[in-house]
Amino acid sequence: MNKIKTILAAVAMSVTANVSAQSLKMTNQVVRITAYEASTSVNLVVVKPEQKLDALDPSAFTVETNGIARNVKIVYTCDDRGEWTDGGEYLAFGLEVSKEREAAPLIAKGMGTWSTAYPVKVALKAGKSIKAGGKKFTSVDCSTSHALRNFLSESDFFHRGTFTSPSTGKPGMETLTYGAYEPEALRMDGKKNPMIIWLHGMGEGGTDVSIELMGNEVVSLIRNDIQSHFTTDGGEKGCYVLAVQCPTMWMNTSKGFGNGGYPSLYSDALKACIDNYLKINPDVDPNRIYIGGCSNGGYMTMNMLIRHPKFFAAAYPTCEAYADANIPDYQIKQLAEENIWFVQSFDDTTVKPAEYCIPTYKRLMEAGAKNVWMSMFENVTGTDTPGQRIYGHFSWVYVFNDQVTGSQEQSKADMKPTNNGGGTIAPQGHANLFEWLNAQVLTEPKK
């Protein structure tokens, strides 16, 4: 009898062990990508468990993204897009920002591209267990190695489109991709509204505008901090945002790569794209269009000002790559009539200020420019990680952080770089770049 009891007890223990060792299956749904000053990161993973968990304890879980262990800060019930929902069928794992480059889903290889395989794995920490439906689970089955295709980001707030137009300088057509942020309140107010244009740098070309929007944190232009600086005829705060992407680089010309000696292949296509957007969006005020961009996009900003005088109400070229040596005196006189605010870091070694914006700015001062300004920073210091020194070419960080608050003195003298807003002068009395842009309105009819 004792032998039989022993066997029965062993069987019971085995059954109990098998029950307690059950694995709860969770299905990966989406990840959310967040744009930062110098990178992107997956900071939210959404899964669907087979059963609802009885309790949510972030300390019980581990999450890996692209092989990098992540710290789980919060777990909450949500919908399939990661929005909090009380008692939702899905779970969202909020992750601490990772400093590991491999955790970034955006790869820079000349042109930016999303990772083609971004594995995500959710598991339980050693010795931890969870309960769902009254049952105990000691492991989680939730992993994927498929390509990163279904993701969420602030770029989802942009309407996507393409526009095709003849090339400049050679036969053929060029197709541009664009993302347009169109605030609902502005679309419904029946009034004319301002629009800000952004043109990307070398690494964000292609046919996926989300790379342009996320790669350099261009999405910050739709955040309230910047949108609140703009006013509309309808009394609302905010502005339209149009981010245009070329398939390669804005600095491509019929003669090869250039920095102002020849017009960009995309010169006519970009102007036609903007004109077409204004045609299909008549509530955008044609007298309040502001254009800017970084590096390659700064070059294209200067290119557009030169080719289309008095079309844009103002421009904000950032670390612009249009060589001063390629701007003749007659074009300087023309540019002196425009409203321009240059932004750059003095330690930029990619686009050297001494060969680009500084001599151009001084020549504009000599030509009598009245509403041309320059913010010159010492270096680029970030805020995502306070005090973090960033590569000097990344002066667009100050634009998107809304930290461009001052200008150098309007003088032909040497620059006095400062990380305190870029200068000591408040252009036209305005507190920052975006308030200054908002105040600029064309006074002459557009041609």
Tab-separated table of C-alpha atoms in Angstrom:
chain	number	residue	atom	x	y	z
A	1	MET	CA	0.000	0.000	0.000
A	2	ASN	CA	2.804	2.406	0.905
A	3	LYS	CA	4.398	1.738	-2.469
A	4	ILE	CA	1.158	2.609	-4.252
A	5	LYS	CA	0.822	5.834	-2.205
A	6	THR	CA	4.359	6.787	-3.118
A	7	ILE	CA	3.675	6.265	-6.819
A	8	LEU	CA	0.438	8.254	-6.630
A	9	ALA	CA	2.181	11.088	-4.812
A	10	ALA	CA	4.922	11.188	-7.438
A	11	VAL	CA	2.320	11.321	-10.219
A	12	ALA	CA	0.500	14.150	-8.435
A	13	MET	CA	3.721	16.061	-8.029
A	14	SER	CA	4.505	15.571	-11.709
A	15	VAL	CA	1.077	16.837	-12.724
A	16	THR	CA	1.435	19.822	-10.410
A	17	ALA	CA	4.860	20.595	-11.846
A	18	ASN	CA	3.544	20.382	-15.375
A	19	VAL	CA	0.659	22.715	-14.536
A	20	SER	CA	2.945	25.218	-12.814
A	21	ALA	CA	5.354	25.048	-15.729
A	22	GLN	CA	2.717	26.085	-18.236
A	23	SER	CA	3.771	28.729	-20.715
A	24	LEU	CA	1.456	31.623	-21.527
A	25	LYS	CA	1.499	32.448	-25.219
A	26	MET	CA	1.559	36.097	-26.252
A	27	THR	CA	1.388	37.299	-29.858
A	28	ASN	CA	3.433	40.299	-30.992
A	29	GLN	CA	1.275	43.061	-32.439
A	30	VAL	CA	3.135	46.340	-32.978
A	31	VAL	CA	6.042	48.378	-31.648
A	32	ARG	CA	6.163	52.120	-31.191
A	33	ILE	CA	9.180	54.073	-32.398
A	34	THR	CA	10.130	57.329	-30.714
A	35	ALA	CA	12.347	59.945	-32.350
A	36	TYR	CA	15.154	61.472	-30.306
A	37	GLU	CA	17.818	64.090	-30.931
A	38	ALA	CA	20.358	61.758	-32.489
A	39	SER	CA	18.555	58.455	-32.981
A	40	THR	CA	15.307	56.541	-32.894
A	41	SER	CA	14.307	53.889	-30.396
A	42	VAL	CA	11.577	51.304	-29.849
A	43	ASN	CA	10.111	52.214	-26.469
A	44	LEU	CA	6.766	50.411	-26.562
A	45	VAL	CA	5.965	46.798	-27.396
A	46	VAL	CA	2.331	45.699	-27.722
A	47	VAL	CA	1.365	42.024	-27.428
A	48	LYS	CA	-1.838	40.001	-27.110
A	49	PRO	CA	-1.841	37.327	-24.383
A	50	GLU	CA	-3.999	34.215	-24.773
A	51	GLN	CA	-5.559	35.032	-21.415
A	52	LYS	CA	-5.871	38.241	-19.454
A	53	LEU	CA	-3.380	38.546	-16.637
A	54	ASP	CA	-4.724	38.685	-13.102
A	55	ALA	CA	-2.140	41.330	-12.133
A	56	LEU	CA	0.438	43.451	-13.942
A	57	ASP	CA	3.939	43.593	-12.487
A	58	PRO	CA	6.632	45.119	-14.737
A	59	SER	CA	9.383	43.639	-12.575
A	60	ALA	CA	8.314	40.132	-13.627
A	61	PHE	CA	9.107	40.638	-17.316
A	62	THR	CA	12.078	40.957	-19.594
A	63	VAL	CA	11.904	42.420	-23.087
A	64	GLU	CA	14.539	42.188	-25.794
A	65	THR	CA	14.498	44.310	-28.943
A	66	ASN	CA	16.948	43.352	-31.662
A	67	GLY	CA	18.851	41.260	-29.119
A	68	ILE	CA	19.240	44.126	-26.624
A	69	ALA	CA	17.840	43.578	-23.112
A	70	ARG	CA	15.518	46.422	-22.168
A	71	ASN	CA	14.359	47.692	-18.806
A	72	VAL	CA	10.565	47.399	-18.489
A	73	LYS	CA	9.216	50.507	-16.751
A	74	ILE	CA	5.478	49.879	-16.993
A	75	VAL	CA	2.935	47.308	-18.174
A	76	TYR	CA	-0.660	48.281	-18.892
A	77	THR	CA	-3.742	47.017	-20.692
A	78	CYS	CA	-4.390	48.683	-24.022
A	79	ASP	CA	-5.925	48.448	-27.475
A	80	ASP	CA	-4.060	47.004	-30.451
A	81	ARG	CA	-2.331	50.361	-31.011
A	82	GLY	CA	-0.941	50.694	-27.506
A	83	GLU	CA	-3.491	53.226	-26.214
A	84	TRP	CA	-4.444	52.619	-22.596
A	85	THR	CA	-7.781	50.845	-22.184
A	86	ASP	CA	-9.109	49.610	-18.866
A	87	GLY	CA	-9.375	45.835	-19.170
A	88	GLY	CA	-8.107	45.842	-22.758
A	89	GLU	CA	-7.229	42.571	-24.479
A	90	TYR	CA	-3.682	43.725	-25.253
A	91	LEU	CA	-0.639	44.491	-23.122
A	92	ALA	CA	1.786	47.355	-23.636
A	93	PHE	CA	5.330	47.171	-22.276
A	94	GLY	CA	6.808	50.635	-21.785
A	95	LEU	CA	10.605	50.481	-22.043
A	96	GLU	CA	13.388	52.682	-20.761
A	97	VAL	CA	15.326	54.451	-23.517
A	98	SER	CA	18.326	52.387	-24.596
A	99	LYS	CA	21.731	53.874	-25.355
A	100	GLU	CA	22.698	50.816	-27.407
A	101	ARG	CA	22.923	51.578	-31.131
A	102	GLU	CA	21.564	48.125	-31.967
A	103	ALA	CA	18.294	49.029	-30.245
A	104	ALA	CA	17.637	51.710	-32.866
A	105	PRO	CA	15.415	50.444	-35.700
A	106	LEU	CA	16.656	53.076	-38.164
A	107	ILE	CA	19.909	52.186	-39.894
A	108	ALA	CA	22.101	54.858	-41.478
A	109	LYS	CA	23.843	53.506	-44.581
A	110	GLY	CA	24.165	56.539	-46.817
A	111	MET	CA	20.393	56.686	-47.181
A	112	GLY	CA	18.452	55.845	-44.055
A	113	THR	CA	16.489	52.604	-43.971
A	114	TRP	CA	14.414	50.715	-41.454
A	115	SER	CA	15.893	47.494	-40.156
A	116	THR	CA	14.845	44.507	-42.291
A	117	ALA	CA	14.746	42.192	-39.283
A	118	TYR	CA	13.992	43.527	-35.835
A	119	PRO	CA	13.313	40.626	-33.433
A	120	VAL	CA	11.243	41.278	-30.335
A	121	LYS	CA	11.032	38.887	-27.389
A	122	VAL	CA	8.990	39.056	-24.181
A	123	ALA	CA	9.787	36.611	-21.368
A	124	LEU	CA	9.632	36.174	-17.614
A	125	LYS	CA	12.603	36.827	-15.388
A	126	ALA	CA	14.165	33.806	-13.718
A	127	GLY	CA	12.167	32.752	-10.671
A	128	LYS	CA	9.182	34.917	-11.597
A	129	SER	CA	5.657	33.743	-12.387
A	130	ILE	CA	2.384	35.308	-13.424
A	131	LYS	CA	-1.253	34.362	-13.108
A	132	ALA	CA	-3.914	34.504	-15.774
A	133	GLY	CA	-7.410	33.104	-15.434
A	134	GLY	CA	-6.486	31.818	-12.009
A	135	LYS	CA	-3.677	29.680	-13.432
A	136	LYS	CA	-0.008	30.027	-12.675
A	137	PHE	CA	2.494	30.442	-15.514
A	138	THR	CA	6.250	30.286	-15.127
A	139	SER	CA	7.177	31.199	-18.686
A	140	VAL	CA	5.984	33.313	-21.599
A	141	ASP	CA	6.090	32.293	-25.238
A	142	CYS	CA	6.411	35.528	-27.192
A	143	SER	CA	9.080	36.128	-29.809
A	144	THR	CA	9.411	37.109	-33.441
A	145	SER	CA	12.233	37.530	-35.903
A	146	HIS	CA	10.203	38.920	-38.786
A	147	ALA	CA	10.930	42.269	-40.400
A	148	LEU	CA	9.833	45.437	-38.645
A	149	ARG	CA	6.781	46.358	-40.702
A	150	ASN	CA	3.969	47.207	-38.337
A	151	PHE	CA	5.090	50.067	-36.144
A	152	LEU	CA	3.599	53.176	-34.575
A	153	SER	CA	5.167	56.615	-34.409
A	154	GLU	CA	4.362	60.316	-34.529
A	155	SER	CA	4.811	60.083	-38.304
A	156	ASP	CA	1.354	58.441	-38.325
A	157	PHE	CA	-0.111	61.930	-37.887
A	158	PHE	CA	1.137	62.895	-41.350
A	159	HIS	CA	-0.835	62.378	-44.545
A	160	ARG	CA	1.405	60.679	-47.155
A	161	GLY	CA	1.606	61.482	-50.854
A	162	THR	CA	3.822	61.621	-53.947
A	163	PHE	CA	4.265	64.151	-56.699
A	164	THR	CA	5.943	63.684	-60.099
A	165	SER	CA	7.339	66.495	-62.229
A	166	PRO	CA	10.095	67.060	-64.826
A	167	SER	CA	13.711	66.911	-63.725
A	168	THR	CA	15.907	70.026	-63.731
A	169	GLY	CA	18.891	70.081	-66.061
A	170	LYS	CA	18.259	66.809	-67.854
A	171	PRO	CA	15.388	64.904	-69.538
A	172	GLY	CA	13.156	62.742	-67.410
A	173	MET	CA	10.823	62.929	-64.432
A	174	GLU	CA	11.403	63.063	-60.702
A	175	THR	CA	9.024	61.751	-58.058
A	176	LEU	CA	9.035	63.319	-54.612
A	177	THR	CA	7.438	61.814	-51.521
A	178	TYR	CA	5.913	64.021	-48.863
A	179	GLY	CA	4.298	63.940	-45.466
A	180	ALA	CA	1.785	66.634	-44.547
A	181	TYR	CA	0.532	67.450	-41.071
A	182	GLU	CA	-2.880	69.085	-41.390
A	183	PRO	CA	-4.343	70.054	-37.986
A	184	GLU	CA	-8.052	69.334	-37.926
A	185	ALA	CA	-8.853	72.594	-36.156
A	186	LEU	CA	-7.152	74.547	-38.937
A	187	ARG	CA	-8.806	72.568	-41.719
A	188	MET	CA	-12.200	73.323	-40.205
A	189	ASP	CA	-11.751	77.017	-39.376
A	190	GLY	CA	-12.401	78.298	-42.903
A	191	LYS	CA	-9.470	80.708	-42.613
A	192	LYS	CA	-5.997	81.047	-44.078
A	193	ASN	CA	-3.290	79.292	-42.086
A	194	PRO	CA	0.535	79.319	-42.043
A	195	MET	CA	2.671	76.417	-43.266
A	196	ILE	CA	6.214	75.411	-42.396
A	197	ILE	CA	8.265	73.304	-44.844
A	198	TRP	CA	11.135	71.000	-43.887
A	199	LEU	CA	13.726	69.553	-46.287
A	200	HIS	CA	15.823	66.599	-45.098
A	201	GLY	CA	19.554	65.990	-44.958
A	202	MET	CA	21.636	63.473	-46.914
A	203	GLY	CA	20.763	60.449	-44.795
A	204	GLU	CA	16.983	60.731	-45.038
A	205	GLY	CA	16.402	60.520	-48.790
A	206	GLY	CA	14.366	57.725	-50.341
A	207	THR	CA	10.716	56.891	-50.821
A	208	ASP	CA	9.603	56.372	-47.223
A	209	VAL	CA	8.858	59.762	-45.698
A	210	SER	CA	8.710	58.255	-42.195
A	211	ILE	CA	12.528	58.087	-42.377
A	212	GLU	CA	12.686	61.842	-42.933
A	213	LEU	CA	10.144	62.512	-40.202
A	214	MET	CA	11.710	60.241	-37.593
A	215	GLY	CA	15.411	60.247	-38.486
A	216	ASN	CA	16.065	63.817	-37.318
A	217	GLU	CA	13.058	64.257	-35.003
A	218	VAL	CA	11.216	66.358	-37.589
A	219	VAL	CA	8.031	65.203	-35.847
A	220	SER	CA	8.810	67.776	-33.141
A	221	LEU	CA	7.337	70.365	-35.529
A	222	ILE	CA	3.866	69.005	-34.769
A	223	ARG	CA	4.337	68.953	-31.008
A	224	ASN	CA	2.584	71.618	-28.986
A	225	ASP	CA	5.802	73.392	-27.917
A	226	ILE	CA	6.433	74.498	-31.503
A	227	GLN	CA	2.862	74.548	-32.824
A	228	SER	CA	1.879	77.000	-30.077
A	229	HIS	CA	4.190	79.659	-31.539
A	230	PHE	CA	2.051	79.955	-34.672
A	231	THR	CA	-1.190	81.908	-34.917
A	232	THR	CA	-3.862	81.686	-37.594
A	233	ASP	CA	-6.475	83.997	-39.055
A	234	GLY	CA	-9.102	81.826	-37.382
A	235	GLY	CA	-7.696	82.453	-33.920
A	236	GLU	CA	-6.382	78.911	-33.512
A	237	LYS	CA	-2.808	78.058	-32.577
A	238	GLY	CA	-0.764	75.939	-34.964
A	239	CYS	CA	0.368	75.541	-38.538
A	240	TYR	CA	0.539	73.067	-41.378
A	241	VAL	CA	3.799	71.127	-41.754
A	242	LEU	CA	5.007	69.829	-45.132
A	243	ALA	CA	8.062	67.542	-45.155
A	244	VAL	CA	9.256	66.740	-48.677
A	245	GLN	CA	11.600	63.854	-49.496
A	246	CYS	CA	13.652	63.361	-52.664
A	247	PRO	CA	14.706	59.856	-53.742
A	248	THR	CA	18.439	60.543	-53.317
A	249	MET	CA	19.985	63.851	-52.172
A	250	TRP	CA	18.879	67.423	-52.817
A	251	MET	CA	22.474	68.205	-53.849
A	252	ASN	CA	22.353	65.861	-56.853
A	253	THR	CA	22.625	67.793	-60.117
A	254	SER	CA	22.851	66.977	-63.822
A	255	LYS	CA	26.627	67.285	-63.391
A	256	GLY	CA	26.824	65.065	-60.325
A	257	PHE	CA	26.981	65.982	-56.641
A	258	GLY	CA	27.142	69.751	-56.198
A	259	ASN	CA	26.995	72.519	-53.614
A	260	GLY	CA	25.600	75.378	-55.647
A	261	GLY	CA	27.517	75.337	-58.910
A	262	TYR	CA	24.563	73.733	-60.693
A	263	PRO	CA	20.877	73.570	-59.770
A	264	SER	CA	19.503	70.522	-57.994
A	265	LEU	CA	17.824	67.883	-60.156
A	266	TYR	CA	14.792	68.412	-57.937
A	267	SER	CA	14.558	72.211	-58.136
A	268	ASP	CA	11.544	72.404	-60.456
A	269	ALA	CA	9.875	69.318	-59.012
A	270	LEU	CA	10.020	70.723	-55.476
A	271	LYS	CA	8.527	74.066	-56.501
A	272	ALA	CA	5.796	72.267	-58.472
A	273	CYS	CA	5.104	69.997	-55.486
A	274	ILE	CA	4.647	73.008	-53.201
A	275	ASP	CA	2.432	74.756	-55.766
A	276	ASN	CA	0.314	71.631	-56.141
A	277	TYR	CA	-0.056	71.286	-52.380
A	278	LEU	CA	-1.260	74.893	-52.146
A	279	LYS	CA	-3.749	74.214	-54.935
A	280	ILE	CA	-5.333	71.238	-53.176
A	281	ASN	CA	-5.181	72.958	-49.775
A	282	PRO	CA	-6.556	76.466	-50.369
A	283	ASP	CA	-6.748	77.161	-46.637
A	284	VAL	CA	-2.929	77.455	-46.517
A	285	ASP	CA	-1.971	81.130	-46.647
A	286	PRO	CA	0.352	81.629	-49.665
A	287	ASN	CA	1.804	84.701	-47.943
A	288	ARG	CA	2.882	82.735	-44.860
A	289	ILE	CA	4.986	79.831	-46.125
A	290	TYR	CA	8.231	79.217	-44.227
A	291	ILE	CA	10.952	76.973	-45.654
A	292	GLY	CA	13.947	75.369	-43.993
A	293	GLY	CA	16.040	72.237	-43.817
A	294	CYS	CA	19.323	70.823	-42.601
A	295	SER	CA	22.589	70.271	-44.470
A	296	ASN	CA	21.421	68.998	-47.899
A	297	GLY	CA	18.033	70.466	-47.033
A	298	GLY	CA	19.686	73.740	-46.024
A	299	TYR	CA	21.361	73.786	-49.422
A	300	MET	CA	17.963	73.227	-51.055
A	301	THR	CA	16.451	76.010	-48.943
A	302	MET	CA	19.039	78.448	-50.316
A	303	ASN	CA	18.503	77.053	-53.806
A	304	MET	CA	14.760	77.743	-53.566
A	305	LEU	CA	15.282	81.279	-52.232
A	306	ILE	CA	17.626	82.053	-55.123
A	307	ARG	CA	15.368	80.551	-57.792
A	308	HIS	CA	12.096	81.915	-56.406
A	309	PRO	CA	12.621	85.349	-54.821
A	310	LYS	CA	9.812	86.673	-52.662
A	311	PHE	CA	7.884	83.402	-52.804
A	312	PHE	CA	8.584	82.340	-49.208
A	313	ALA	CA	7.708	84.589	-46.295
A	314	ALA	CA	10.862	83.472	-44.466
A	315	ALA	CA	13.532	80.787	-44.409
A	316	TYR	CA	15.498	79.017	-41.686
A	317	PRO	CA	18.445	77.197	-43.359
A	318	THR	CA	20.249	75.011	-40.832
A	319	CYS	CA	23.905	73.937	-41.285
A	320	GLU	CA	23.226	74.821	-44.919
A	321	ALA	CA	25.515	73.298	-47.532
A	322	TYR	CA	25.294	75.925	-50.300
A	323	ALA	CA	28.903	77.059	-50.722
A	324	ASP	CA	29.356	80.798	-50.467
A	325	ALA	CA	31.812	80.663	-53.387
A	326	ASN	CA	28.902	79.651	-55.632
A	327	ILE	CA	26.722	82.650	-54.769
A	328	PRO	CA	27.514	85.590	-57.076
A	329	ASP	CA	27.088	89.179	-55.906
A	330	TYR	CA	23.827	89.725	-57.804
A	331	GLN	CA	22.275	86.791	-55.953
A	332	ILE	CA	23.544	88.162	-52.636
A	333	LYS	CA	21.709	91.417	-53.389
A	334	GLN	CA	18.579	89.414	-54.124
A	335	LEU	CA	18.920	87.330	-50.939
A	336	ALA	CA	19.425	90.505	-48.901
A	337	GLU	CA	15.759	91.283	-49.583
A	338	GLU	CA	14.603	87.977	-48.083
A	339	ASN	CA	13.772	87.145	-44.457
A	340	ILE	CA	16.339	84.547	-43.359
A	341	TRP	CA	17.489	83.086	-40.040
A	342	PHE	CA	20.612	80.888	-40.328
A	343	VAL	CA	21.380	78.253	-37.664
A	344	GLN	CA	24.695	76.422	-37.257
A	345	SER	CA	27.234	75.121	-34.768
A	346	PHE	CA	30.727	76.592	-34.902
A	347	ASP	CA	32.373	73.169	-34.483
A	348	ASP	CA	30.630	71.645	-37.533
A	349	THR	CA	33.303	69.780	-39.506
A	350	THR	CA	30.944	68.373	-42.159
A	351	VAL	CA	29.691	71.713	-43.460
A	352	LYS	CA	32.318	74.174	-42.299
A	353	PRO	CA	30.713	77.491	-41.301
A	354	ALA	CA	33.762	79.426	-42.545
A	355	GLU	CA	33.066	78.219	-46.101
A	356	TYR	CA	29.294	78.349	-46.086
A	357	CYS	CA	26.986	80.389	-43.852
A	358	ILE	CA	29.461	82.798	-42.217
A	359	PRO	CA	30.829	84.451	-45.386
A	360	THR	CA	27.338	84.454	-46.911
A	361	TYR	CA	25.945	86.155	-43.816
A	362	LYS	CA	28.700	88.800	-43.836
A	363	ARG	CA	28.125	89.532	-47.515
A	364	LEU	CA	24.400	89.897	-46.832
A	365	MET	CA	25.211	92.406	-44.108
A	366	GLU	CA	27.393	94.324	-46.563
A	367	ALA	CA	24.524	94.257	-49.056
A	368	GLY	CA	22.265	95.982	-46.531
A	369	ALA	CA	20.121	93.064	-45.381
A	370	LYS	CA	17.693	94.185	-42.683
A	371	ASN	CA	15.905	90.979	-41.691
A	372	VAL	CA	18.682	88.391	-41.958
A	373	TRP	CA	19.922	86.740	-38.752
A	374	MET	CA	22.420	84.155	-37.599
A	375	SER	CA	22.379	81.839	-34.577
A	376	MET	CA	25.863	80.413	-34.096
A	377	PHE	CA	26.232	77.837	-31.326
A	378	GLU	CA	29.555	76.720	-29.817
A	379	ASN	CA	28.711	73.041	-30.125
A	380	VAL	CA	25.665	70.787	-29.995
A	381	THR	CA	24.601	69.714	-26.523
A	382	GLY	CA	21.499	67.584	-26.162
A	383	THR	CA	18.629	67.463	-23.698
A	384	ASP	CA	17.491	63.836	-24.033
A	385	THR	CA	20.569	62.993	-21.996
A	386	PRO	CA	21.340	66.290	-20.216
A	387	GLY	CA	24.782	67.584	-21.047
A	388	GLN	CA	25.383	65.015	-23.782
A	389	ARG	CA	27.714	66.360	-26.457
A	390	ILE	CA	26.429	65.576	-29.960
A	391	TYR	CA	28.267	65.688	-33.275
A	392	GLY	CA	28.682	69.332	-34.328
A	393	HIS	CA	26.855	68.944	-37.638
A	394	PHE	CA	23.602	68.193	-35.809
A	395	SER	CA	22.642	71.832	-35.188
A	396	TRP	CA	19.069	70.993	-36.200
A	397	VAL	CA	18.796	69.634	-32.647
A	398	TYR	CA	18.520	73.231	-31.421
A	399	VAL	CA	15.766	73.951	-33.955
A	400	PHE	CA	13.655	70.949	-32.976
A	401	ASN	CA	14.281	71.531	-29.257
A	402	ASP	CA	12.937	75.092	-29.699
A	403	GLN	CA	16.230	76.434	-28.350
A	404	VAL	CA	17.048	78.942	-31.088
A	405	THR	CA	16.320	82.088	-29.118
A	406	GLY	CA	18.978	84.613	-30.122
A	407	SER	CA	20.979	85.921	-33.049
A	408	GLN	CA	24.499	87.194	-33.472
A	409	GLU	CA	24.806	90.935	-33.838
A	410	GLN	CA	24.056	92.123	-37.358
A	411	SER	CA	27.659	92.836	-38.146
A	412	LYS	CA	30.509	91.891	-40.474
A	413	ALA	CA	32.683	91.234	-37.403
A	414	ASP	CA	33.719	87.785	-36.217
A	415	MET	CA	31.111	85.443	-34.779
A	416	LYS	CA	30.702	85.037	-31.033
A	417	PRO	CA	29.353	81.480	-30.718
A	418	THR	CA	27.220	80.779	-27.676
A	419	ASN	CA	25.119	77.841	-26.534
A	420	ASN	CA	22.806	80.316	-24.861
A	421	GLY	CA	20.332	80.530	-27.730
A	422	GLY	CA	22.935	81.123	-30.442
A	423	GLY	CA	23.349	84.850	-29.862
A	424	THR	CA	22.457	87.907	-27.791
A	425	ILE	CA	20.024	89.705	-30.120
A	426	ALA	CA	16.265	89.106	-30.239
A	427	PRO	CA	15.424	89.463	-33.958
A	428	GLN	CA	12.668	92.065	-34.355
A	429	GLY	CA	12.054	91.621	-30.630
A	430	HIS	CA	10.866	88.018	-30.969
A	431	ALA	CA	11.720	85.446	-28.301
A	432	ASN	CA	12.656	82.574	-30.610
A	433	LEU	CA	12.969	81.354	-34.186
A	434	PHE	CA	9.388	80.141	-34.519
A	435	GLU	CA	7.803	83.300	-33.136
A	436	TRP	CA	9.900	85.250	-35.647
A	437	LEU	CA	8.776	82.967	-38.483
A	438	ASN	CA	5.146	83.384	-37.452
A	439	ALA	CA	5.473	87.164	-37.704
A	440	GLN	CA	6.821	87.140	-41.267
A	441	VAL	CA	4.221	87.839	-43.978
A	442	LEU	CA	4.853	88.567	-47.642
A	443	THR	CA	4.102	92.185	-48.438
A	444	GLU	CA	4.342	91.792	-52.202
A	445	PRO	CA	2.040	89.702	-54.400
A	446	LYS	CA	3.421	86.292	-55.304
A	447	LYS	CA	4.341	85.665	-58.909
